Amino acid sequence: MLVRLIVNPIASSVTRRAREPVVAALASEHELEVVETAERGDAIQLARDAADRAVDVVVVLAGDGTLNEAASGLAGSTTALAALPGGSTNVFARTLGVDHDPVAACDQLLRALAARAFKRVGLGVVTPPNGTDRPFLFHLGVGFDAAIVEQMEHRSYLKRYIAHPAFAIAAVDTWLRHFDRGTRLCIAAGEDVVGIGPYAVVSNSNPYTYVLRRRLTIAPDAGLDRQLAVTVLTNLRPWLLVRAAGSGLADARFLTASREIVQRADLDRLVVTGDRPFAWQVDGDYLGHVEHLAVRYDPDTLTLVMP
């Protein structure tokens, strides 16, 4: 097969020790070209170019942000996407069952390519006011959720070494100093108001993320074989946040039972409207502040290589 390997050389887990055996293994069995990203957004064009040239598979050795960009470039094409872990958390790779070690994950990938283990899936797609669609593989976060990611952007130097403690610190700091807890976001499906609150996540898969080796679930009904699921917290009281996080690391029972948390699944279209500009992020990438977002589910739009 013709394979393009996209590498983010500054991603958290991309080291020479990990990269060299991956390149050697892929080149030993396939026609391989290796390209690197230099700045944000590069992977979109690198993947789109691969699709235009009918490359069989784009492999991404990077974190979730670069993987999201590659998926954006491949959406609607027949070129397959494969994930190798190169970031600090690698949510989507782990969701698919990819090994946490890049070399072991490459062995999985070679077996999957030999078996032609491909799966066609749908993506969530969000359209901001500027009209530029942005697909998401696992989630769209708005309000408080995205404000935490925004603060993590200011701590990018910590992500490489202590990503999970840094996220916890950013969450507390955001709650205390960097988010207006009076913010109200209205999430609507047509004429139906799904929920109103300062925190919402639209999920295309499950889990939301990983904390060390543990899955953090916020939308138990989300999955790659279903349409979108939405979770809305109606307030940011500390006890609610703590119980919700604890539930997500356990059986998610409180998340589905609490009257202060809205859960809806199998939605194909949503609109998010804020009473003031709100932060938004896709797959862990902060993308700015807006007052309105249109969200939809696009079925049968991306081919994945399944380990």
PDB file of C-alpha atoms in Angstrom:
ATOM      1  CA  MET A   1       0.000   0.000   0.000  1.00  0.00           C
ATOM      2  CA  LEU A   2       0.973   3.628  -0.433  1.00  0.00           C
ATOM      3  CA  VAL A   3       1.233   5.072   3.092  1.00  0.00           C
ATOM      4  CA  ARG A   4       1.856   8.649   4.203  1.00  0.00           C
ATOM      5  CA  LEU A   5       3.149   9.029   7.763  1.00  0.00           C
ATOM      6  CA  ILE A   6       2.418  12.436   9.296  1.00  0.00           C
ATOM      7  CA  VAL A   7       4.662  13.199  12.259  1.00  0.00           C
ATOM      8  CA  ASN A   8       4.362  16.061  14.705  1.00  0.00           C
ATOM      9  CA  PRO A   9       8.003  16.301  15.858  1.00  0.00           C
ATOM     10  CA  ILE A  10       7.148  18.332  18.973  1.00  0.00           C
ATOM     11  CA  ALA A  11       4.300  16.118  20.207  1.00  0.00           C
ATOM     12  CA  SER A  12       4.650  14.855  23.753  1.00  0.00           C
ATOM     13  CA  SER A  13       5.639  11.255  23.027  1.00  0.00           C
ATOM     14  CA  VAL A  14       7.376  11.655  19.661  1.00  0.00           C
ATOM     15  CA  THR A  15      11.011  10.791  20.313  1.00  0.00           C
ATOM     16  CA  ARG A  16      13.709   9.427  18.053  1.00  0.00           C
ATOM     17  CA  ARG A  17      13.515   6.136  19.958  1.00  0.00           C
ATOM     18  CA  ALA A  18       9.813   5.851  19.073  1.00  0.00           C
ATOM     19  CA  ARG A  19       9.939   7.328  15.592  1.00  0.00           C
ATOM     20  CA  GLU A  20      12.800   5.400  13.982  1.00  0.00           C
ATOM     21  CA  PRO A  21      11.431   1.861  14.507  1.00  0.00           C
ATOM     22  CA  VAL A  22       7.969   3.003  13.349  1.00  0.00           C
ATOM     23  CA  VAL A  23       9.399   4.388  10.112  1.00  0.00           C
ATOM     24  CA  ALA A  24      11.538   1.302   9.549  1.00  0.00           C
ATOM     25  CA  ALA A  25       8.652  -1.102  10.169  1.00  0.00           C
ATOM     26  CA  LEU A  26       6.217   0.712   7.879  1.00  0.00           C
ATOM     27  CA  ALA A  27       8.826   1.099   5.124  1.00  0.00           C
ATOM     28  CA  SER A  28       9.652  -2.603   5.261  1.00  0.00           C
ATOM     29  CA  GLU A  29       6.135  -3.618   4.203  1.00  0.00           C
ATOM     30  CA  HIS A  30       4.672  -0.624   2.376  1.00  0.00           C
ATOM     31  CA  GLU A  31       5.603   2.227   0.080  1.00  0.00           C
ATOM     32  CA  LEU A  32       6.162   4.950   2.653  1.00  0.00           C
ATOM     33  CA  GLU A  33       6.488   8.711   2.568  1.00  0.00           C
ATOM     34  CA  VAL A  34       7.181  10.649   5.747  1.00  0.00           C
ATOM     35  CA  VAL A  35       6.131  14.266   6.253  1.00  0.00           C
ATOM     36  CA  GLU A  36       6.310  16.527   9.296  1.00  0.00           C
ATOM     37  CA  THR A  37       4.046  19.263  10.568  1.00  0.00           C
ATOM     38  CA  ALA A  38       5.641  22.629  11.248  1.00  0.00           C
ATOM     39  CA  GLU A  39       2.687  24.575  12.593  1.00  0.00           C
ATOM     40  CA  ARG A  40      -0.936  24.281  13.554  1.00  0.00           C
ATOM     41  CA  GLY A  41      -3.175  23.343  10.624  1.00  0.00           C
ATOM     42  CA  ASP A  42      -0.449  21.657   8.570  1.00  0.00           C
ATOM     43  CA  ALA A  43      -1.896  18.174   9.001  1.00  0.00           C
ATOM     44  CA  ILE A  44      -5.172  19.210   7.351  1.00  0.00           C
ATOM     45  CA  GLN A  45      -3.415  20.068   4.117  1.00  0.00           C
ATOM     46  CA  LEU A  46      -0.970  17.144   4.317  1.00  0.00           C
ATOM     47  CA  ALA A  47      -3.877  14.714   4.693  1.00  0.00           C
ATOM     48  CA  ARG A  48      -5.958  16.432   2.013  1.00  0.00           C
ATOM     49  CA  ASP A  49      -3.035  16.228  -0.407  1.00  0.00           C
ATOM     50  CA  ALA A  50      -2.703  12.506   0.356  1.00  0.00           C
ATOM     51  CA  ALA A  51      -6.399  11.970  -0.386  1.00  0.00           C
ATOM     52  CA  ASP A  52      -6.117  13.933  -3.641  1.00  0.00           C
ATOM     53  CA  ARG A  53      -3.264  11.661  -4.734  1.00  0.00           C
ATOM     54  CA  ALA A  54      -5.191   8.500  -3.774  1.00  0.00           C
ATOM     55  CA  VAL A  55      -2.796   7.509  -1.009  1.00  0.00           C
ATOM     56  CA  ASP A  56      -4.177   4.354   0.604  1.00  0.00           C
ATOM     57  CA  VAL A  57      -3.535   5.182   4.276  1.00  0.00           C
ATOM     58  CA  VAL A  58      -2.527   8.251   6.262  1.00  0.00           C
ATOM     59  CA  VAL A  59      -0.836   7.286   9.527  1.00  0.00           C
ATOM     60  CA  VAL A  60      -0.516   9.938  12.225  1.00  0.00           C
ATOM     61  CA  LEU A  61       2.236   9.763  14.842  1.00  0.00           C
ATOM     62  CA  ALA A  62       1.176  12.666  17.044  1.00  0.00           C
ATOM     63  CA  GLY A  63      -1.425  13.711  19.574  1.00  0.00           C
ATOM     64  CA  ASP A  64      -5.166  14.125  19.301  1.00  0.00           C
ATOM     65  CA  GLY A  65      -4.959  17.631  17.830  1.00  0.00           C
ATOM     66  CA  THR A  66      -2.904  16.541  14.828  1.00  0.00           C
ATOM     67  CA  LEU A  67      -5.064  13.438  14.437  1.00  0.00           C
ATOM     68  CA  ASN A  68      -8.147  15.683  14.341  1.00  0.00           C
ATOM     69  CA  GLU A  69      -6.557  17.812  11.630  1.00  0.00           C
ATOM     70  CA  ALA A  70      -5.758  14.732   9.545  1.00  0.00           C
ATOM     71  CA  ALA A  71      -9.341  13.514   9.901  1.00  0.00           C
ATOM     72  CA  SER A  72     -10.510  16.943   8.725  1.00  0.00           C
ATOM     73  CA  GLY A  73      -8.361  16.615   5.616  1.00  0.00           C
ATOM     74  CA  LEU A  74      -9.566  13.077   4.871  1.00  0.00           C
ATOM     75  CA  ALA A  75     -13.290  13.515   5.583  1.00  0.00           C
ATOM     76  CA  GLY A  76     -15.339  12.433   2.591  1.00  0.00           C
ATOM     77  CA  SER A  77     -12.436  10.651   0.906  1.00  0.00           C
ATOM     78  CA  THR A  78     -11.602   6.945   0.640  1.00  0.00           C
ATOM     79  CA  THR A  79      -8.092   7.311   2.111  1.00  0.00           C
ATOM     80  CA  ALA A  80      -7.963   5.565   5.481  1.00  0.00           C
ATOM     81  CA  LEU A  81      -6.730   7.106   8.738  1.00  0.00           C
ATOM     82  CA  ALA A  82      -4.584   5.234  11.260  1.00  0.00           C
ATOM     83  CA  ALA A  83      -3.557   6.528  14.687  1.00  0.00           C
ATOM     84  CA  LEU A  84      -0.255   5.932  16.450  1.00  0.00           C
ATOM     85  CA  PRO A  85       0.141   7.395  19.960  1.00  0.00           C
ATOM     86  CA  GLY A  86       2.370  10.452  20.019  1.00  0.00           C
ATOM     87  CA  GLY A  87       0.641  12.820  22.423  1.00  0.00           C
ATOM     88  CA  SER A  88       0.202  13.047  26.157  1.00  0.00           C
ATOM     89  CA  THR A  89      -3.183  11.266  26.338  1.00  0.00           C
ATOM     90  CA  ASN A  90      -4.013   9.902  22.851  1.00  0.00           C
ATOM     91  CA  VAL A  91      -7.725   9.682  23.564  1.00  0.00           C
ATOM     92  CA  PHE A  92      -8.939   8.517  20.172  1.00  0.00           C
ATOM     93  CA  ALA A  93      -6.147   6.006  19.582  1.00  0.00           C
ATOM     94  CA  ARG A  94      -6.900   4.399  22.944  1.00  0.00           C
ATOM     95  CA  THR A  95     -10.640   4.489  22.232  1.00  0.00           C
ATOM     96  CA  LEU A  96      -9.950   2.337  19.164  1.00  0.00           C
ATOM     97  CA  GLY A  97      -7.802  -0.069  21.186  1.00  0.00           C
ATOM     98  CA  VAL A  98      -4.410   1.095  19.922  1.00  0.00           C
ATOM     99  CA  ASP A  99      -1.522   0.121  22.207  1.00  0.00           C
ATOM    100  CA  HIS A 100      -0.107   2.931  24.349  1.00  0.00           C
ATOM    101  CA  ASP A 101       3.447   2.197  23.149  1.00  0.00           C
ATOM    102  CA  PRO A 102       4.149   3.547  19.613  1.00  0.00           C
ATOM    103  CA  VAL A 103       6.273   0.571  18.558  1.00  0.00           C
ATOM    104  CA  ALA A 104       3.731  -1.989  19.767  1.00  0.00           C
ATOM    105  CA  ALA A 105       0.999   0.121  18.149  1.00  0.00           C
ATOM    106  CA  CYS A 106       2.888   0.005  14.846  1.00  0.00           C
ATOM    107  CA  ASP A 107       2.953  -3.805  15.030  1.00  0.00           C
ATOM    108  CA  GLN A 108      -0.826  -3.703  15.528  1.00  0.00           C
ATOM    109  CA  LEU A 109      -1.130  -1.409  12.541  1.00  0.00           C
ATOM    110  CA  LEU A 110       0.869  -3.660  10.244  1.00  0.00           C
ATOM    111  CA  ARG A 111      -1.342  -6.626  11.165  1.00  0.00           C
ATOM    112  CA  ALA A 112      -4.459  -4.520  10.610  1.00  0.00           C
ATOM    113  CA  LEU A 113      -3.264  -3.386   7.183  1.00  0.00           C
ATOM    114  CA  ALA A 114      -2.450  -6.963   6.212  1.00  0.00           C
ATOM    115  CA  ALA A 115      -5.967  -7.989   7.241  1.00  0.00           C
ATOM    116  CA  ARG A 116      -7.493  -4.884   5.612  1.00  0.00           C
ATOM    117  CA  ALA A 117      -9.226  -4.102   8.890  1.00  0.00           C
ATOM    118  CA  PHE A 118     -11.004  -0.946   7.783  1.00  0.00           C
ATOM    119  CA  LYS A 119     -14.167   0.581   9.243  1.00  0.00           C
ATOM    120  CA  ARG A 120     -16.250   3.402   7.833  1.00  0.00           C
ATOM    121  CA  VAL A 121     -17.547   5.783  10.523  1.00  0.00           C
ATOM    122  CA  GLY A 122     -19.360   9.067  10.909  1.00  0.00           C
ATOM    123  CA  LEU A 123     -17.958  12.292  12.322  1.00  0.00           C
ATOM    124  CA  GLY A 124     -19.366  15.176  14.241  1.00  0.00           C
ATOM    125  CA  VAL A 125     -19.008  18.458  12.361  1.00  0.00           C
ATOM    126  CA  VAL A 126     -19.194  21.918  13.906  1.00  0.00           C
ATOM    127  CA  THR A 127     -19.705  25.118  11.922  1.00  0.00           C
ATOM    128  CA  PRO A 128     -18.753  28.418  13.583  1.00  0.00           C
ATOM    129  CA  PRO A 129     -20.032  31.810  12.377  1.00  0.00           C
ATOM    130  CA  ASN A 130     -17.212  32.099   9.806  1.00  0.00           C
ATOM    131  CA  GLY A 131     -18.704  29.077   8.025  1.00  0.00           C
ATOM    132  CA  THR A 132     -15.591  26.865   8.070  1.00  0.00           C
ATOM    133  CA  ASP A 133     -16.573  23.312   9.031  1.00  0.00           C
ATOM    134  CA  ARG A 134     -14.437  21.494  11.607  1.00  0.00           C
ATOM    135  CA  PRO A 135     -15.010  17.761  12.089  1.00  0.00           C
ATOM    136  CA  PHE A 136     -14.411  16.110  15.445  1.00  0.00           C
ATOM    137  CA  LEU A 137     -13.512  12.512  16.150  1.00  0.00           C
ATOM    138  CA  PHE A 138     -14.518  12.220  19.782  1.00  0.00           C
ATOM    139  CA  HIS A 139     -15.964  15.442  21.161  1.00  0.00           C
ATOM    140  CA  LEU A 140     -16.831  19.108  20.926  1.00  0.00           C
ATOM    141  CA  GLY A 141     -16.628  21.041  24.186  1.00  0.00           C
ATOM    142  CA  VAL A 142     -18.191  24.446  24.858  1.00  0.00           C
ATOM    143  CA  GLY A 143     -18.262  26.824  27.792  1.00  0.00           C
ATOM    144  CA  PHE A 144     -16.417  25.770  30.944  1.00  0.00           C
ATOM    145  CA  ASP A 145     -15.059  22.625  29.304  1.00  0.00           C
ATOM    146  CA  ALA A 146     -13.383  24.613  26.524  1.00  0.00           C
ATOM    147  CA  ALA A 147     -12.246  27.357  28.906  1.00  0.00           C
ATOM    148  CA  ILE A 148     -10.171  24.735  30.733  1.00  0.00           C
ATOM    149  CA  VAL A 149      -8.607  23.681  27.432  1.00  0.00           C
ATOM    150  CA  GLU A 150      -7.895  27.355  26.704  1.00  0.00           C
ATOM    151  CA  GLN A 151      -5.999  27.640  29.979  1.00  0.00           C
ATOM    152  CA  MET A 152      -4.092  24.462  29.150  1.00  0.00           C
ATOM    153  CA  GLU A 153      -2.861  26.233  26.004  1.00  0.00           C
ATOM    154  CA  HIS A 154      -1.055  28.640  28.328  1.00  0.00           C
ATOM    155  CA  ARG A 155       0.538  25.662  30.095  1.00  0.00           C
ATOM    156  CA  SER A 156       1.607  23.756  26.999  1.00  0.00           C
ATOM    157  CA  TYR A 157       5.082  23.276  28.430  1.00  0.00           C
ATOM    158  CA  LEU A 158       3.539  21.156  31.202  1.00  0.00           C
ATOM    159  CA  LYS A 159       1.519  18.885  28.905  1.00  0.00           C
ATOM    160  CA  ARG A 160       4.627  17.001  27.832  1.00  0.00           C
ATOM    161  CA  TYR A 161       5.498  15.944  31.370  1.00  0.00           C
ATOM    162  CA  ILE A 162       2.495  16.200  33.728  1.00  0.00           C
ATOM    163  CA  ALA A 163      -0.542  16.460  31.475  1.00  0.00           C
ATOM    164  CA  HIS A 164      -3.160  15.087  33.868  1.00  0.00           C
ATOM    165  CA  PRO A 165      -2.122  17.009  37.001  1.00  0.00           C
ATOM    166  CA  ALA A 166      -1.814  20.142  34.830  1.00  0.00           C
ATOM    167  CA  PHE A 167      -5.382  19.647  33.578  1.00  0.00           C
ATOM    168  CA  ALA A 168      -6.681  19.328  37.158  1.00  0.00           C
ATOM    169  CA  ILE A 169      -4.845  22.509  38.166  1.00  0.00           C
ATOM    170  CA  ALA A 170      -6.181  24.321  35.084  1.00  0.00           C
ATOM    171  CA  ALA A 171      -9.731  23.214  35.916  1.00  0.00           C
ATOM    172  CA  VAL A 172      -9.556  24.680  39.437  1.00  0.00           C
ATOM    173  CA  ASP A 173      -7.852  27.862  38.237  1.00  0.00           C
ATOM    174  CA  THR A 174     -10.427  28.299  35.463  1.00  0.00           C
ATOM    175  CA  TRP A 175     -13.313  27.878  37.920  1.00  0.00           C
ATOM    176  CA  LEU A 176     -11.778  30.405  40.299  1.00  0.00           C
ATOM    177  CA  ARG A 177     -10.447  33.073  37.928  1.00  0.00           C
ATOM    178  CA  HIS A 178     -10.999  32.526  34.228  1.00  0.00           C
ATOM    179  CA  PHE A 179     -14.656  31.713  33.612  1.00  0.00           C
ATOM    180  CA  ASP A 180     -17.888  33.581  34.247  1.00  0.00           C
ATOM    181  CA  ARG A 181     -20.012  30.943  35.976  1.00  0.00           C
ATOM    182  CA  GLY A 182     -23.127  32.904  35.078  1.00  0.00           C
ATOM    183  CA  THR A 183     -22.638  31.990  31.410  1.00  0.00           C
ATOM    184  CA  ARG A 184     -25.683  30.337  29.871  1.00  0.00           C
ATOM    185  CA  LEU A 185     -25.454  28.195  26.776  1.00  0.00           C
ATOM    186  CA  CYS A 186     -28.625  26.935  25.138  1.00  0.00           C
ATOM    187  CA  ILE A 187     -28.283  23.609  23.334  1.00  0.00           C
ATOM    188  CA  ALA A 188     -31.215  22.979  21.025  1.00  0.00           C
ATOM    189  CA  ALA A 189     -32.215  20.234  18.590  1.00  0.00           C
ATOM    190  CA  GLY A 190     -34.622  21.937  16.239  1.00  0.00           C
ATOM    191  CA  GLU A 191     -37.416  23.432  18.363  1.00  0.00           C
ATOM    192  CA  ASP A 192     -36.474  21.209  21.310  1.00  0.00           C
ATOM    193  CA  VAL A 193     -34.273  22.819  23.974  1.00  0.00           C
ATOM    194  CA  VAL A 194     -32.061  19.985  25.132  1.00  0.00           C
ATOM    195  CA  GLY A 195     -30.448  21.830  28.011  1.00  0.00           C
ATOM    196  CA  ILE A 196     -29.194  25.165  29.315  1.00  0.00           C
ATOM    197  CA  GLY A 197     -26.039  25.609  31.348  1.00  0.00           C
ATOM    198  CA  PRO A 198     -22.419  26.786  31.430  1.00  0.00           C
ATOM    199  CA  TYR A 199     -20.885  23.459  30.386  1.00  0.00           C
ATOM    200  CA  ALA A 200     -21.704  21.163  27.488  1.00  0.00           C
ATOM    201  CA  VAL A 201     -19.981  18.413  25.535  1.00  0.00           C
ATOM    202  CA  VAL A 202     -21.171  16.858  22.287  1.00  0.00           C
ATOM    203  CA  SER A 203     -19.712  13.353  21.978  1.00  0.00           C
ATOM    204  CA  ASN A 204     -19.035  11.312  18.855  1.00  0.00           C
ATOM    205  CA  SER A 205     -17.435   8.460  20.804  1.00  0.00           C
ATOM    206  CA  ASN A 206     -16.810   7.263  24.340  1.00  0.00           C
ATOM    207  CA  PRO A 207     -14.874   7.928  26.582  1.00  0.00           C
ATOM    208  CA  TYR A 208     -14.425  11.692  26.912  1.00  0.00           C
ATOM    209  CA  THR A 209     -10.764  11.226  27.903  1.00  0.00           C
ATOM    210  CA  TYR A 210      -8.429   9.077  29.982  1.00  0.00           C
ATOM    211  CA  VAL A 211      -6.971   9.833  33.391  1.00  0.00           C
ATOM    212  CA  LEU A 212      -3.782   7.812  33.493  1.00  0.00           C
ATOM    213  CA  ARG A 213      -5.068   4.347  32.511  1.00  0.00           C
ATOM    214  CA  ARG A 214      -8.697   4.933  33.489  1.00  0.00           C
ATOM    215  CA  ARG A 215     -11.492   5.915  31.150  1.00  0.00           C
ATOM    216  CA  LEU A 216     -13.427   9.087  31.974  1.00  0.00           C
ATOM    217  CA  THR A 217     -16.947   8.682  30.607  1.00  0.00           C
ATOM    218  CA  ILE A 218     -19.406  11.549  30.468  1.00  0.00           C
ATOM    219  CA  ALA A 219     -21.749  10.250  27.741  1.00  0.00           C
ATOM    220  CA  PRO A 220     -22.313   6.507  28.245  1.00  0.00           C
ATOM    221  CA  ASP A 221     -24.564   6.289  25.180  1.00  0.00           C
ATOM    222  CA  ALA A 222     -22.005   7.787  22.782  1.00  0.00           C
ATOM    223  CA  GLY A 223     -20.295   5.553  20.234  1.00  0.00           C
ATOM    224  CA  LEU A 224     -18.831   5.461  16.740  1.00  0.00           C
ATOM    225  CA  ASP A 225     -21.784   3.392  15.574  1.00  0.00           C
ATOM    226  CA  ARG A 226     -24.336   5.994  16.733  1.00  0.00           C
ATOM    227  CA  GLN A 227     -25.206   9.623  16.142  1.00  0.00           C
ATOM    228  CA  LEU A 228     -24.147  12.369  18.529  1.00  0.00           C
ATOM    229  CA  ALA A 229     -24.702  12.432  22.283  1.00  0.00           C
ATOM    230  CA  VAL A 230     -24.830  15.611  24.358  1.00  0.00           C
ATOM    231  CA  THR A 231     -24.090  16.216  28.039  1.00  0.00           C
ATOM    232  CA  VAL A 232     -25.066  19.494  29.727  1.00  0.00           C
ATOM    233  CA  LEU A 233     -24.222  20.538  33.285  1.00  0.00           C
ATOM    234  CA  THR A 234     -26.812  23.067  34.387  1.00  0.00           C
ATOM    235  CA  ASN A 235     -24.505  24.668  36.959  1.00  0.00           C
ATOM    236  CA  LEU A 236     -20.903  24.605  38.147  1.00  0.00           C
ATOM    237  CA  ARG A 237     -21.376  23.978  41.849  1.00  0.00           C
ATOM    238  CA  PRO A 238     -18.191  22.330  43.162  1.00  0.00           C
ATOM    239  CA  TRP A 239     -20.004  19.293  44.545  1.00  0.00           C
ATOM    240  CA  LEU A 240     -21.631  18.662  41.164  1.00  0.00           C
ATOM    241  CA  LEU A 241     -18.308  18.878  39.324  1.00  0.00           C
ATOM    242  CA  VAL A 242     -16.604  16.566  41.818  1.00  0.00           C
ATOM    243  CA  ARG A 243     -19.411  14.002  41.792  1.00  0.00           C
ATOM    244  CA  ALA A 244     -19.647  14.113  37.997  1.00  0.00           C
ATOM    245  CA  ALA A 245     -15.894  13.536  37.623  1.00  0.00           C
ATOM    246  CA  GLY A 246     -15.944  10.695  40.134  1.00  0.00           C
ATOM    247  CA  SER A 247     -18.917   9.124  38.399  1.00  0.00           C
ATOM    248  CA  GLY A 248     -17.178   9.373  35.041  1.00  0.00           C
ATOM    249  CA  LEU A 249     -14.217   7.438  36.395  1.00  0.00           C
ATOM    250  CA  ALA A 250     -16.525   4.786  37.842  1.00  0.00           C
ATOM    251  CA  ASP A 251     -19.877   3.538  36.525  1.00  0.00           C
ATOM    252  CA  ALA A 252     -21.301   6.894  35.290  1.00  0.00           C
ATOM    253  CA  ARG A 253     -24.491   6.224  37.260  1.00  0.00           C
ATOM    254  CA  PHE A 254     -24.635   9.684  38.827  1.00  0.00           C
ATOM    255  CA  LEU A 255     -24.093  11.315  35.414  1.00  0.00           C
ATOM    256  CA  THR A 256     -27.172   9.608  34.037  1.00  0.00           C
ATOM    257  CA  ALA A 257     -29.349  10.013  37.146  1.00  0.00           C
ATOM    258  CA  SER A 258     -28.669  13.565  38.339  1.00  0.00           C
ATOM    259  CA  ARG A 259     -31.394  16.141  37.721  1.00  0.00           C
ATOM    260  CA  GLU A 260     -28.660  18.749  37.281  1.00  0.00           C
ATOM    261  CA  ILE A 261     -27.096  16.931  34.317  1.00  0.00           C
ATOM    262  CA  VAL A 262     -28.839  16.540  30.961  1.00  0.00           C
ATOM    263  CA  GLN A 263     -28.037  13.519  28.784  1.00  0.00           C
ATOM    264  CA  ARG A 264     -29.391  13.023  25.262  1.00  0.00           C
ATOM    265  CA  ALA A 265     -28.226  10.636  22.549  1.00  0.00           C
ATOM    266  CA  ASP A 266     -28.717   9.862  18.857  1.00  0.00           C
ATOM    267  CA  LEU A 267     -28.996  13.468  17.723  1.00  0.00           C
ATOM    268  CA  ASP A 268     -28.126  14.413  14.147  1.00  0.00           C
ATOM    269  CA  ARG A 269     -28.232  18.216  14.504  1.00  0.00           C
ATOM    270  CA  LEU A 270     -27.732  20.714  17.311  1.00  0.00           C
ATOM    271  CA  VAL A 271     -27.355  24.446  17.735  1.00  0.00           C
ATOM    272  CA  VAL A 272     -25.379  26.014  20.585  1.00  0.00           C
ATOM    273  CA  THR A 273     -26.179  29.640  21.417  1.00  0.00           C
ATOM    274  CA  GLY A 274     -24.605  31.667  24.215  1.00  0.00           C
ATOM    275  CA  ASP A 275     -25.789  34.685  26.147  1.00  0.00           C
ATOM    276  CA  ARG A 276     -22.227  35.952  25.660  1.00  0.00           C
ATOM    277  CA  PRO A 277     -19.194  34.796  23.624  1.00  0.00           C
ATOM    278  CA  PHE A 278     -18.108  31.332  24.796  1.00  0.00           C
ATOM    279  CA  ALA A 279     -15.005  29.192  24.340  1.00  0.00           C
ATOM    280  CA  TRP A 280     -15.116  26.102  22.127  1.00  0.00           C
ATOM    281  CA  GLN A 281     -12.742  23.226  21.443  1.00  0.00           C
ATOM    282  CA  VAL A 282     -12.689  20.078  19.331  1.00  0.00           C
ATOM    283  CA  ASP A 283     -10.772  16.948  20.334  1.00  0.00           C
ATOM    284  CA  GLY A 284      -8.755  18.963  22.850  1.00  0.00           C
ATOM    285  CA  ASP A 285      -7.851  21.877  20.557  1.00  0.00           C
ATOM    286  CA  TYR A 286      -9.029  25.317  21.715  1.00  0.00           C
ATOM    287  CA  LEU A 287     -10.446  27.289  18.772  1.00  0.00           C
ATOM    288  CA  GLY A 288     -11.510  30.646  20.207  1.00  0.00           C
ATOM    289  CA  HIS A 289     -14.741  32.323  21.342  1.00  0.00           C
ATOM    290  CA  VAL A 290     -18.042  32.515  19.466  1.00  0.00           C
ATOM    291  CA  GLU A 291     -21.701  33.260  20.202  1.00  0.00           C
ATOM    292  CA  HIS A 292     -23.198  30.522  18.033  1.00  0.00           C
ATOM    293  CA  LEU A 293     -22.285  27.069  16.709  1.00  0.00           C
ATOM    294  CA  ALA A 294     -24.150  24.695  14.397  1.00  0.00           C
ATOM    295  CA  VAL A 295     -23.383  21.009  14.934  1.00  0.00           C
ATOM    296  CA  ARG A 296     -24.309  18.023  12.798  1.00  0.00           C
ATOM    297  CA  TYR A 297     -23.526  14.353  12.380  1.00  0.00           C
ATOM    298  CA  ASP A 298     -22.097  13.289   9.014  1.00  0.00           C
ATOM    299  CA  PRO A 299     -22.459   9.510   8.581  1.00  0.00           C
ATOM    300  CA  ASP A 300     -20.146   7.309   6.535  1.00  0.00           C
ATOM    301  CA  THR A 301     -17.499   9.969   6.050  1.00  0.00           C
ATOM    302  CA  LEU A 302     -14.162   8.581   7.283  1.00  0.00           C
ATOM    303  CA  THR A 303     -12.356   5.240   6.941  1.00  0.00           C
ATOM    304  CA  LEU A 304     -10.443   4.107  10.022  1.00  0.00           C
ATOM    305  CA  VAL A 305      -7.808   1.411  10.337  1.00  0.00           C
ATOM    306  CA  MET A 306      -8.925  -0.711  13.277  1.00  0.00           C
ATOM    307  CA  PRO A 307      -6.298  -2.486  15.421  1.00  0.00           C
TER     308      PRO A 307
END
